[in-house]
PDB file of C-alpha atoms and ligand atoms in Angstrom:
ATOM      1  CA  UNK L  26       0.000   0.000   0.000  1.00 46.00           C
ATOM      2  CA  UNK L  27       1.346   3.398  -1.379  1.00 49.00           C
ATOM      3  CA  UNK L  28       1.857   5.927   1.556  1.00 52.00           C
ATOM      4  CA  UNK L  29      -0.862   8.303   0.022  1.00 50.00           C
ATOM      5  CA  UNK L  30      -2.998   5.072   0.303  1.00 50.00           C
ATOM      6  CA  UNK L  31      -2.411   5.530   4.201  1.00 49.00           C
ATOM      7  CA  UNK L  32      -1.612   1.970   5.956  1.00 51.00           C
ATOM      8  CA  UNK L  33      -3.550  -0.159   8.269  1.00 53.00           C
ATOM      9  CA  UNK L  34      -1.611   0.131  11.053  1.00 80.00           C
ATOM     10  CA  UNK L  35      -1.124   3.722  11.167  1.00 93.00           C
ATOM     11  CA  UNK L  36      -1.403   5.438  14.435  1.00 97.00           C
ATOM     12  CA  UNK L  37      -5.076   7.674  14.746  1.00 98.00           C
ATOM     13  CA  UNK L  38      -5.954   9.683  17.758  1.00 98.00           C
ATOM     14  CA  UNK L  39      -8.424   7.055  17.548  1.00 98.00           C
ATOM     15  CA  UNK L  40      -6.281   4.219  17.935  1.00 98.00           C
ATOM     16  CA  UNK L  41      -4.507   5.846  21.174  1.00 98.00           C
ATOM     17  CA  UNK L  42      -7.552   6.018  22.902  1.00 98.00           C
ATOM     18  CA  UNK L  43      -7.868   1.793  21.705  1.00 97.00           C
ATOM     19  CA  UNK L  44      -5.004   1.520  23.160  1.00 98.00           C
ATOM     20  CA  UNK L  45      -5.680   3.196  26.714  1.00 98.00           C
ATOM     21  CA  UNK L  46      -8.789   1.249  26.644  1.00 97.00           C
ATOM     22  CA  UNK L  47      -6.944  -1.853  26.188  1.00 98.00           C
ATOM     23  CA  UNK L  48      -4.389  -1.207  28.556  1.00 98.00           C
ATOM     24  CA  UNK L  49      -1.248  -1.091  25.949  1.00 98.00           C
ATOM     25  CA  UNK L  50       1.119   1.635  26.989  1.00 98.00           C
ATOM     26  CA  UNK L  51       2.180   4.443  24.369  1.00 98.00           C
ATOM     27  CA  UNK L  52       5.193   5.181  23.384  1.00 98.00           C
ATOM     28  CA  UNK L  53       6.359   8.531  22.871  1.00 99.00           C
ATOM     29  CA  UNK L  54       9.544  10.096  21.692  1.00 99.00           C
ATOM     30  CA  UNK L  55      10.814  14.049  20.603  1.00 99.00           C
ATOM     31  CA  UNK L  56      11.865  14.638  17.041  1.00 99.00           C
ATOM     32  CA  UNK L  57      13.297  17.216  14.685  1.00 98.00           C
ATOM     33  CA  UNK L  58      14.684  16.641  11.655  1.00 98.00           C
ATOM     34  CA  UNK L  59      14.110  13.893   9.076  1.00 98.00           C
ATOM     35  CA  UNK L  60      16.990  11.390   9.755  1.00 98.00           C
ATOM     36  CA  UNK L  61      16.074  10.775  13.399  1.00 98.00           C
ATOM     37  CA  UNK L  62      11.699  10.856  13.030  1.00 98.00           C
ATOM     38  CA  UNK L  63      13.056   7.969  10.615  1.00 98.00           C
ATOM     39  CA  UNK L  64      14.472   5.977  13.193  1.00 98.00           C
ATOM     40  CA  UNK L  65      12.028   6.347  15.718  1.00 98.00           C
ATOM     41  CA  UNK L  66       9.022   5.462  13.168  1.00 98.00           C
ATOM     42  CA  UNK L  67      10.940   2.522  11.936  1.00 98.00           C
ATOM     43  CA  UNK L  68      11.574   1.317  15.449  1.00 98.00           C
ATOM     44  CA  UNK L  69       7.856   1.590  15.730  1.00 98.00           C
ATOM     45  CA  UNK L  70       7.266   4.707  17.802  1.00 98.00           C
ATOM     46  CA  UNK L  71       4.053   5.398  18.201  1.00 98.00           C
ATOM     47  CA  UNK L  72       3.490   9.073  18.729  1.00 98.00           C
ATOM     48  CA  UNK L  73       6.218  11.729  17.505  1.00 99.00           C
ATOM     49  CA  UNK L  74       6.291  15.093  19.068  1.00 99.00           C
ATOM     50  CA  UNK L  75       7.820  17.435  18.074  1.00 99.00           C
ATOM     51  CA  UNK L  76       8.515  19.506  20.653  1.00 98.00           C
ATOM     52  CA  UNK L  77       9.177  23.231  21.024  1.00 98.00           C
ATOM     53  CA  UNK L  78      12.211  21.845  23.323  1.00 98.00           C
ATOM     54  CA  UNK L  79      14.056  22.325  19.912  1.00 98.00           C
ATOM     55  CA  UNK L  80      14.693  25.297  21.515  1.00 98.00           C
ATOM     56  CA  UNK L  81      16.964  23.712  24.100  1.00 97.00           C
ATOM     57  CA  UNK L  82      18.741  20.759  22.208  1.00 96.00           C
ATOM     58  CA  UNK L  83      18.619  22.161  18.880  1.00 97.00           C
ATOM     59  CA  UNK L  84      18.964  25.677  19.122  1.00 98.00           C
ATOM     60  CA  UNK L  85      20.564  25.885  22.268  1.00 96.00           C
ATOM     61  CA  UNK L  86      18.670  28.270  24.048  1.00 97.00           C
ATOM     62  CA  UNK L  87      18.172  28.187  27.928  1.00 95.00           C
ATOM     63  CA  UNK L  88      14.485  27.822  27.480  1.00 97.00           C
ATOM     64  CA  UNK L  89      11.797  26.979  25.227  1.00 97.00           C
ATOM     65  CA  UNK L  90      10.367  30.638  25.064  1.00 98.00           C
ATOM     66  CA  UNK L  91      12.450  32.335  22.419  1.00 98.00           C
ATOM     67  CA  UNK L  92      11.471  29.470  19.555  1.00 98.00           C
ATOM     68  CA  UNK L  93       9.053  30.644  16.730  1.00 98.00           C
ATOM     69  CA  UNK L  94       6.243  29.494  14.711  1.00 98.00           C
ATOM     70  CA  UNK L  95       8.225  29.417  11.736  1.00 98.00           C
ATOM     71  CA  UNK L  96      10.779  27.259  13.390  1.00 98.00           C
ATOM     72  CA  UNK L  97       8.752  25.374  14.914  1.00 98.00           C
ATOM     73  CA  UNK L  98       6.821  24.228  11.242  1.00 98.00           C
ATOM     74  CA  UNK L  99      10.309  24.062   9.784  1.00 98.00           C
ATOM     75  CA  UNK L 100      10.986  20.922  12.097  1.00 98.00           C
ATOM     76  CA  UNK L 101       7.799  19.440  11.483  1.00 98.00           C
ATOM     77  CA  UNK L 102       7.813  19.427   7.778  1.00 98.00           C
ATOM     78  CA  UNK L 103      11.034  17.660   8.088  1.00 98.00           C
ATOM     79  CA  UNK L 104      10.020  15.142  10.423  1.00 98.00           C
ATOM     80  CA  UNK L 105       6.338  14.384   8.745  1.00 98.00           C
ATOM     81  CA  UNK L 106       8.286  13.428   5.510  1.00 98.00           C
ATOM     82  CA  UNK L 107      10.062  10.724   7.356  1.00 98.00           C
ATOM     83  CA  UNK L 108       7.122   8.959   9.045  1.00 98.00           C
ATOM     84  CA  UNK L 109       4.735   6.172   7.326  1.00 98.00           C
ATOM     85  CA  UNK L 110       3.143   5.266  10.761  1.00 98.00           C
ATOM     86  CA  UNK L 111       3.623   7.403  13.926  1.00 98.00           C
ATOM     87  CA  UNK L 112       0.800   9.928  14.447  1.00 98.00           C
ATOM     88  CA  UNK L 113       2.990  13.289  14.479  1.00 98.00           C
ATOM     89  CA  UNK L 114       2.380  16.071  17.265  1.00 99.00           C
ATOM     90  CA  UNK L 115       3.130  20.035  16.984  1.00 99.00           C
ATOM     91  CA  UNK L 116       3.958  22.055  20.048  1.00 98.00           C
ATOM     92  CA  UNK L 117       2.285  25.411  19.424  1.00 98.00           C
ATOM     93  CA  UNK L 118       4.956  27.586  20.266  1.00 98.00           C
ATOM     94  CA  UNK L 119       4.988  30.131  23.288  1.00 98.00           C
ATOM     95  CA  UNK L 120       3.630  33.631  22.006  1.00 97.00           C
ATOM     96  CA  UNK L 121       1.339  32.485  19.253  1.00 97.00           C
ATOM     97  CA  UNK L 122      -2.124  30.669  20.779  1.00 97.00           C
ATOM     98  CA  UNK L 123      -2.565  32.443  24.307  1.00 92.00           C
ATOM     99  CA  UNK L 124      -3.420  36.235  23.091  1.00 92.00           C
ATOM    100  CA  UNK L 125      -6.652  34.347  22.044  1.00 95.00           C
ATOM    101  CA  UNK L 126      -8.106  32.172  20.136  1.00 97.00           C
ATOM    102  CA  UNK L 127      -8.053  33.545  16.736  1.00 97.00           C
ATOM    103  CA  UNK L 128      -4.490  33.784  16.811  1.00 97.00           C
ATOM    104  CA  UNK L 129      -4.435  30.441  18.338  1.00 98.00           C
ATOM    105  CA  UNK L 130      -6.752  29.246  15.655  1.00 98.00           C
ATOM    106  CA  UNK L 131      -4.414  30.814  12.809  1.00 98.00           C
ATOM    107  CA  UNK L 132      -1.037  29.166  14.418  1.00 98.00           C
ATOM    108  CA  UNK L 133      -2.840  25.835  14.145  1.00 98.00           C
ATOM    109  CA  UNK L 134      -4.140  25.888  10.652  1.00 98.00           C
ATOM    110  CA  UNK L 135      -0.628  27.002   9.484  1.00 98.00           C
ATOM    111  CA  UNK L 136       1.108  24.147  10.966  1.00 98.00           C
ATOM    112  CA  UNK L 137      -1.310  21.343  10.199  1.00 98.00           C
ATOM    113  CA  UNK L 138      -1.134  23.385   6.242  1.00 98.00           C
ATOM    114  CA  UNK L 139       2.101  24.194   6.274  1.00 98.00           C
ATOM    115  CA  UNK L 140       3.946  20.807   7.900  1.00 98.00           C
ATOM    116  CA  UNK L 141       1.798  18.227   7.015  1.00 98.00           C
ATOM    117  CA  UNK L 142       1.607  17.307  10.785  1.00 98.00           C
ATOM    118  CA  UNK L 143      -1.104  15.712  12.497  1.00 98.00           C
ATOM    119  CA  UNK L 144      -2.461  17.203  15.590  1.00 98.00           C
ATOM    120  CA  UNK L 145      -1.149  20.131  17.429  1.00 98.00           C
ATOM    121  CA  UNK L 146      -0.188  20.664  21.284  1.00 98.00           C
ATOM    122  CA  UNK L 147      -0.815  23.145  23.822  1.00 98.00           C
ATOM    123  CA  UNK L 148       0.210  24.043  27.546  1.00 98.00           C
ATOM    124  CA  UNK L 149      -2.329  25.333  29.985  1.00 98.00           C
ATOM    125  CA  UNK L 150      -6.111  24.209  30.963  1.00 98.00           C
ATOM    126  CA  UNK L 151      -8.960  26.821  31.682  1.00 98.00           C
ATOM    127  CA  UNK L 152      -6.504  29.735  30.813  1.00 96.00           C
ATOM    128  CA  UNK L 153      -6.363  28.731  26.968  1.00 97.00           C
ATOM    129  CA  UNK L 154     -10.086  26.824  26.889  1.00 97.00           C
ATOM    130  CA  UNK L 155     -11.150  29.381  24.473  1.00 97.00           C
ATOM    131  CA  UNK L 156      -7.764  28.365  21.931  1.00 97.00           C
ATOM    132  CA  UNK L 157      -8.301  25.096  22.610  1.00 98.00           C
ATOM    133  CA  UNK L 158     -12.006  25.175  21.811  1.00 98.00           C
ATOM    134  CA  UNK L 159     -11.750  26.784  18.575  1.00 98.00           C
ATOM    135  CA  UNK L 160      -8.959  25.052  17.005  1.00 98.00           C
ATOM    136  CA  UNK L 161     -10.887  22.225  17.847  1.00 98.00           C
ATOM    137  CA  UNK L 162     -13.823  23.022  16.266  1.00 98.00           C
ATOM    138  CA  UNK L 163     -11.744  23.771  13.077  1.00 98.00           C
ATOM    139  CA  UNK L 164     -11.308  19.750  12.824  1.00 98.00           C
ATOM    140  CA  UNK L 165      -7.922  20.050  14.327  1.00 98.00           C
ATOM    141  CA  UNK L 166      -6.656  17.376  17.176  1.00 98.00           C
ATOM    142  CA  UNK L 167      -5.524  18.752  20.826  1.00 98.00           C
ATOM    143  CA  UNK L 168      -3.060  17.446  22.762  1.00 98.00           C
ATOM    144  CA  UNK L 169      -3.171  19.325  26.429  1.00 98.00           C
ATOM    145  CA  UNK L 170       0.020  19.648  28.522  1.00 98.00           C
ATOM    146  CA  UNK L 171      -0.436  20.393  32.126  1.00 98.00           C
ATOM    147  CA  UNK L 172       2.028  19.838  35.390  1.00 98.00           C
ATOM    148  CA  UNK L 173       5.115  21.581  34.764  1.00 97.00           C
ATOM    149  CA  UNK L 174       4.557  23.342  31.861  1.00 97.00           C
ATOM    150  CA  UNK L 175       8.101  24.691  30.123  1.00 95.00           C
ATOM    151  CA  UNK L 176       6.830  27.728  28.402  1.00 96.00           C
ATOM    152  CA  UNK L 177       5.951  28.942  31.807  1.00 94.00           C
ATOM    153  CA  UNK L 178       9.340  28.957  33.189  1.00 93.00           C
ATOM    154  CA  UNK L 179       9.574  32.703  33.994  1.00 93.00           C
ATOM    155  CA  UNK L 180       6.486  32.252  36.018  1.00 92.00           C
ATOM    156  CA  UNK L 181       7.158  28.921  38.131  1.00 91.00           C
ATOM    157  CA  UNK L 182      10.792  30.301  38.312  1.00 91.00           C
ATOM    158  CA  UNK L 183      12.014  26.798  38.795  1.00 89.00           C
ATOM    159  CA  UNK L 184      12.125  23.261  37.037  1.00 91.00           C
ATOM    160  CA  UNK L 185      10.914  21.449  40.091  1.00 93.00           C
ATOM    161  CA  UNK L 186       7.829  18.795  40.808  1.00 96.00           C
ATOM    162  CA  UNK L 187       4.456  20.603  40.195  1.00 95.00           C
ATOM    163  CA  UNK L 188       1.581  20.215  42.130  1.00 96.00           C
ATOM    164  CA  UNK L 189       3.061  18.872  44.875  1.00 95.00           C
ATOM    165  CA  UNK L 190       0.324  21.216  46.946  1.00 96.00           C
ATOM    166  CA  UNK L 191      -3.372  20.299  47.457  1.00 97.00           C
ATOM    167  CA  UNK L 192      -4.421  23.621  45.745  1.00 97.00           C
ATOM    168  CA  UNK L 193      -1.932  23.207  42.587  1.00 97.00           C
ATOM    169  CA  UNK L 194      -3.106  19.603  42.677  1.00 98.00           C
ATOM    170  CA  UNK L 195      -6.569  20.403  42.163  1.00 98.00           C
ATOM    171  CA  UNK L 196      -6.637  22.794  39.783  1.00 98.00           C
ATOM    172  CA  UNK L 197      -4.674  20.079  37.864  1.00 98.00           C
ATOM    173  CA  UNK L 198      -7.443  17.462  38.464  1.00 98.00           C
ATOM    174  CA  UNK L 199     -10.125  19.983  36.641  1.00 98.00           C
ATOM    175  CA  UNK L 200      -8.102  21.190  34.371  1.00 98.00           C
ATOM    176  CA  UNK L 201      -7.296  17.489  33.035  1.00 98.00           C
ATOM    177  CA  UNK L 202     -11.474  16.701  33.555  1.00 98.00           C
ATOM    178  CA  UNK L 203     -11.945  20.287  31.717  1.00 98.00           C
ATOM    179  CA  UNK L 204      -9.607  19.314  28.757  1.00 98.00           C
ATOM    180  CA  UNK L 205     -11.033  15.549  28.108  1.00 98.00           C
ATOM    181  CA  UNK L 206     -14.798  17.552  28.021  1.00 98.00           C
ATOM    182  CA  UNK L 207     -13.475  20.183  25.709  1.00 98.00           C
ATOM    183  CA  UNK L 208     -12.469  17.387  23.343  1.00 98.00           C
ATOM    184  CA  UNK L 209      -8.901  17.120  23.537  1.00 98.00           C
ATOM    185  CA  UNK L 210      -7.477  13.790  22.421  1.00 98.00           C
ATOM    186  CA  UNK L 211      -4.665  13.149  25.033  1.00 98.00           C
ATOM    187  CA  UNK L 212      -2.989  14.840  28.055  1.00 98.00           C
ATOM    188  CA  UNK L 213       1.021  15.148  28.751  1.00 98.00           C
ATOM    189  CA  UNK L 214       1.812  15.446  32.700  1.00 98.00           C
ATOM    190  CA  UNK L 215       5.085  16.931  32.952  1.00 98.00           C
ATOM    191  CA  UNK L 216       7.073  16.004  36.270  1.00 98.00           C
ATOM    192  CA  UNK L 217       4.012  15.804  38.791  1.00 98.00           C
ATOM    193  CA  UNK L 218       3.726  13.149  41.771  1.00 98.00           C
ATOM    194  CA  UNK L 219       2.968   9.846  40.512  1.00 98.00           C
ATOM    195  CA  UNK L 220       0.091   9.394  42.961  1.00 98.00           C
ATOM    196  CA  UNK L 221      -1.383  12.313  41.326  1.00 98.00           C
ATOM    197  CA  UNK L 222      -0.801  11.332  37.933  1.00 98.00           C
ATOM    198  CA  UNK L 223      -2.746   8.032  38.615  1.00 98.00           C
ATOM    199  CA  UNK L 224      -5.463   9.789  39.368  1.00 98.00           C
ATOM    200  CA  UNK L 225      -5.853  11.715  36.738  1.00 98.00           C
ATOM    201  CA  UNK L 226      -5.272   8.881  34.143  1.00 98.00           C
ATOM    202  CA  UNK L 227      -7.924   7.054  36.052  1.00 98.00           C
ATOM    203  CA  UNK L 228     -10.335  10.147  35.869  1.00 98.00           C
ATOM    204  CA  UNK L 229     -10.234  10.486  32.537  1.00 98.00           C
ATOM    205  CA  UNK L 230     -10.602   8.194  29.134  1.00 98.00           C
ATOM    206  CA  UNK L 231      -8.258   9.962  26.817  1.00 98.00           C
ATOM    207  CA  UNK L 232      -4.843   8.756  26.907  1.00 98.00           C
ATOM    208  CA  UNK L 233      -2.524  10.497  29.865  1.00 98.00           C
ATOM    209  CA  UNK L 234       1.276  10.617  28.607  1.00 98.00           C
ATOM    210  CA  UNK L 235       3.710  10.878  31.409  1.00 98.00           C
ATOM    211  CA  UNK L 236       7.126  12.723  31.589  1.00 98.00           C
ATOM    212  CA  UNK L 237       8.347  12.290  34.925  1.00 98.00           C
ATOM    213  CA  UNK L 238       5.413  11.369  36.309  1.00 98.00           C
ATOM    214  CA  UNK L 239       5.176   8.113  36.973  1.00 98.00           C
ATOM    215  CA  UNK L 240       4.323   4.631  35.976  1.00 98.00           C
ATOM    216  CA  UNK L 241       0.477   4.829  36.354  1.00 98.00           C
ATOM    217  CA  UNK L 242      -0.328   6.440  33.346  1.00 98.00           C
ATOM    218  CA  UNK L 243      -0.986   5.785  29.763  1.00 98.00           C
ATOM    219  CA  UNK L 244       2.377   6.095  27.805  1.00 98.00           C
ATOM    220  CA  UNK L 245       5.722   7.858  28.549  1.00 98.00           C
ATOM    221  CA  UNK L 246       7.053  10.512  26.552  1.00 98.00           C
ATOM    222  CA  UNK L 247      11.091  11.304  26.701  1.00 98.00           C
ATOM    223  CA  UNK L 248      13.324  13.883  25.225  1.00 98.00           C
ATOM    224  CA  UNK L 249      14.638  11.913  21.754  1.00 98.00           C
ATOM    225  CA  UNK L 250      18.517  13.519  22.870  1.00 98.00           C
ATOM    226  CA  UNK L 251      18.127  12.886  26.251  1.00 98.00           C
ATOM    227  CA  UNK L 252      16.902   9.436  26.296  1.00 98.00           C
ATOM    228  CA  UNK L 253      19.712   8.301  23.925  1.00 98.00           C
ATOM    229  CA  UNK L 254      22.646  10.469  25.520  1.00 98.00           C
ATOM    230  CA  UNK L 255      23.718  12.716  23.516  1.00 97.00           C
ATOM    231  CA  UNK L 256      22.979  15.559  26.278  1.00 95.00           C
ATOM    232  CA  UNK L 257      25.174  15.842  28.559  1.00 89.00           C
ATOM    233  CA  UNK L 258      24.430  18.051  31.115  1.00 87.00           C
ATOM    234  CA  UNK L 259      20.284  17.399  31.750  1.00 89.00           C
ATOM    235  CA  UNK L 260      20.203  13.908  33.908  1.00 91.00           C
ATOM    236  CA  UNK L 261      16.640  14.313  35.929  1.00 95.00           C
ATOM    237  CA  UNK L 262      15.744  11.689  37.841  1.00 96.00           C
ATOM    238  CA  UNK L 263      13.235  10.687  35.715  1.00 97.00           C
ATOM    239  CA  UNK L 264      15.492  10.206  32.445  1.00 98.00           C
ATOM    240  CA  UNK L 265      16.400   6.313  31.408  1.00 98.00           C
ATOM    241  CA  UNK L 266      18.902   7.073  29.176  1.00 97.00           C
ATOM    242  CA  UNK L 267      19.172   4.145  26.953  1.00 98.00           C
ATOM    243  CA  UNK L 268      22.519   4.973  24.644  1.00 98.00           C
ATOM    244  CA  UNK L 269      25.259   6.722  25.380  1.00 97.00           C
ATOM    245  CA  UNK L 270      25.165   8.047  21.842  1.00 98.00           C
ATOM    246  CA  UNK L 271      27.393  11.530  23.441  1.00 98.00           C
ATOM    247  CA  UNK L 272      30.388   8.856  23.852  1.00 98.00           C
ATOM    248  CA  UNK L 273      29.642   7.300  20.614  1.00 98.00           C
ATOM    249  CA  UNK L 274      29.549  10.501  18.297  1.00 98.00           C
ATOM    250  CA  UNK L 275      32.934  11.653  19.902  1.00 98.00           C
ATOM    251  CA  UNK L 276      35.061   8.947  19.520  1.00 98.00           C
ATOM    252  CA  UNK L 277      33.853   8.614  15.872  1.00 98.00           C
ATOM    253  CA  UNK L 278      34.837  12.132  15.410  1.00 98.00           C
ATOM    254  CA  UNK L 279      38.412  11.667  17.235  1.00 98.00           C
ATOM    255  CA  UNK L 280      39.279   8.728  15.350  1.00 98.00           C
ATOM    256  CA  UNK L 281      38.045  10.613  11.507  1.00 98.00           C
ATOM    257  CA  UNK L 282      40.286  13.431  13.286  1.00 98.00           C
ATOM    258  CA  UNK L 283      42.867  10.764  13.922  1.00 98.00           C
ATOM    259  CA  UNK L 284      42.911   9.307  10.664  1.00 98.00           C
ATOM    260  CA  UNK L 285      43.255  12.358   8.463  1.00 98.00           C
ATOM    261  CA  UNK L 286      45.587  13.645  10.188  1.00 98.00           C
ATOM    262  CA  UNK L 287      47.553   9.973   9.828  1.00 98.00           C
ATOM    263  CA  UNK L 288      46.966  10.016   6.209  1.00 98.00           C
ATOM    264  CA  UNK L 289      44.723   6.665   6.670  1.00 98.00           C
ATOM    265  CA  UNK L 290      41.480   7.725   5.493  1.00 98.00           C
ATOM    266  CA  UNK L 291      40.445   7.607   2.500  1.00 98.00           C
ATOM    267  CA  UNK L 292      42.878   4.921   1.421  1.00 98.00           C
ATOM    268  CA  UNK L 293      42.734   3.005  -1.675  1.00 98.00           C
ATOM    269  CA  UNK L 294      39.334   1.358  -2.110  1.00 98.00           C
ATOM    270  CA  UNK L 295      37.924   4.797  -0.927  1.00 98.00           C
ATOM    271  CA  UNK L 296      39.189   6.556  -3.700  1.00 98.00           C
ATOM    272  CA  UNK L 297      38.366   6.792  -7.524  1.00 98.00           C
TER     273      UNK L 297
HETATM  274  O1  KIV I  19       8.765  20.019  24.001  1.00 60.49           O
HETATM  275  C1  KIV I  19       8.818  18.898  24.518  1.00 60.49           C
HETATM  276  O2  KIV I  19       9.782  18.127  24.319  1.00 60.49           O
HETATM  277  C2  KIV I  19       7.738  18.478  25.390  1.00 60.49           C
HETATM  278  C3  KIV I  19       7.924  17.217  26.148  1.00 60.49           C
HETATM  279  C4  KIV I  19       8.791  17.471  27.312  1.00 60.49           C
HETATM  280  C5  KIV I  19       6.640  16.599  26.539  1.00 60.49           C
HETATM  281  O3  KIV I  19       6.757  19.147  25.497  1.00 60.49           O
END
């Protein structure tokens, strides 16, 4: 079957929620650029985000705040052309859905135009529920993000566990109940108490994706760079990091450096 065909196992918004149903975990990885969402979908990923923490590992900036809309669909396109079956997630960035919902409607409709990606996600519950509301009712697919929410890092002033307070913890609980109502098709908790995190996947029937929260949820979602070492300097207590890819990439470059420098590469059968 031809990829504009579509395949049968592709991954749907619909499927996800099969799959919480059913009890199957999702998996959930960052991506990009092209060569990497190609890994990941190959491996069988099931949900590729790509995330406005581009920012950090990609650009290099402190935060996620100073990454644009433009950027942000110039990733996407790349990754969307490398994927036959993951289901392919936006972040909106910071700056263009919370003046209010037409702007949040316009951001939307240029990345699902303009990248080719799938659904789109947002941080924040009742604050945005006017953004969310109308991008959904222009057909497009929400993804909430509450907890520790990145693009709020000048506000929370710190990286640390969210909610950890009965008050924070509550407005979390109907903020999760509010976004499942509004129609959103899934919820990321970023770096909450797992206890809480339970709860909330339990409370509501759209799949929950954890990041640091947790093994009571519906799927886990990790930082593609982190979670195969090629950061350095981020090691949260949450991260598995399953590669030490950092190690790997270095020593490849010191022994190219090595070997030019030796005269040893190219030889012979490397040359016309
Ligand atoms: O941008 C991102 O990578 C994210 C994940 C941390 C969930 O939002």
């Amino acid at each position: 079957m031809s990829k504009a065909q579509g395949s049968f196992d592709k991954l749907t918004t619909h499927r996800l929620r099969e799959m919480k149903a059913s009890g199957e975990k999702i998996a959930m990885l960052t991506a990009y650029d092209y060569s990497m969402a190609r890994i990941l979908d190959d491996a069988g990923i099931d949900v590729i985000l790509v995330g406005d923490s581009a920012s950090n590992v990609m650009a290099g900036n402190e935060t996620t705040v100073p990454i644009t809309l433009d950027h942000m669909i110039w990733h996407a396109t790349s990754v969307v052309k490398a994927v036959n079956r993951a289901l392919v997630v936006v972040d909106v960035p910071f700056g263009s859905y919370q003046g209010n919902s037409s702007e949040a409607l316009r951001s939307c409709i240029r990345i699902m135009k303009e990248s080719g990606g799938h659904a789109v996600k947002m941080e924040g519950g009742l604050e945005i529920k006017e953004s969310i509301s109308r991008v959904l009712s222009a057909g497009i697919p929400v993804m909430g993000h509450l907890g520790l929410t990145p693009q709020s890092i000048y506000k929370f002033g710190t990286y640390t566990v969210r909610a950890k307070e009965e008050e924070e913890a509550e407005k979390l609980k109907s903020d999760a109940k509010l976004l499942e109502e509004l129609g959103c098709f899934g919820i990321v908790l970023e770096k909450i108490p797992a206890q809480l995190a339970k709860e909330v996947a339990e409370s509501v029937s759209i799949p929950v994706i954890g990041i640091g929260a947790g093994p009571h949820v519906d799927g886990q979602v990790l930082v593609v760079h982190d979670m195969l070492g090629i950061t350095q300097d981020f090691k949260p207590r949450f991260l598995r990091q399953y590669a030490d890819l950092n190690t790997v990439m270095r020593d490849a470059t010191t022994n190219f450096i090595k070997d030019i420098r030796s005269g040893d590469f190219p030889n012979e059968k490397e040359s016309y």
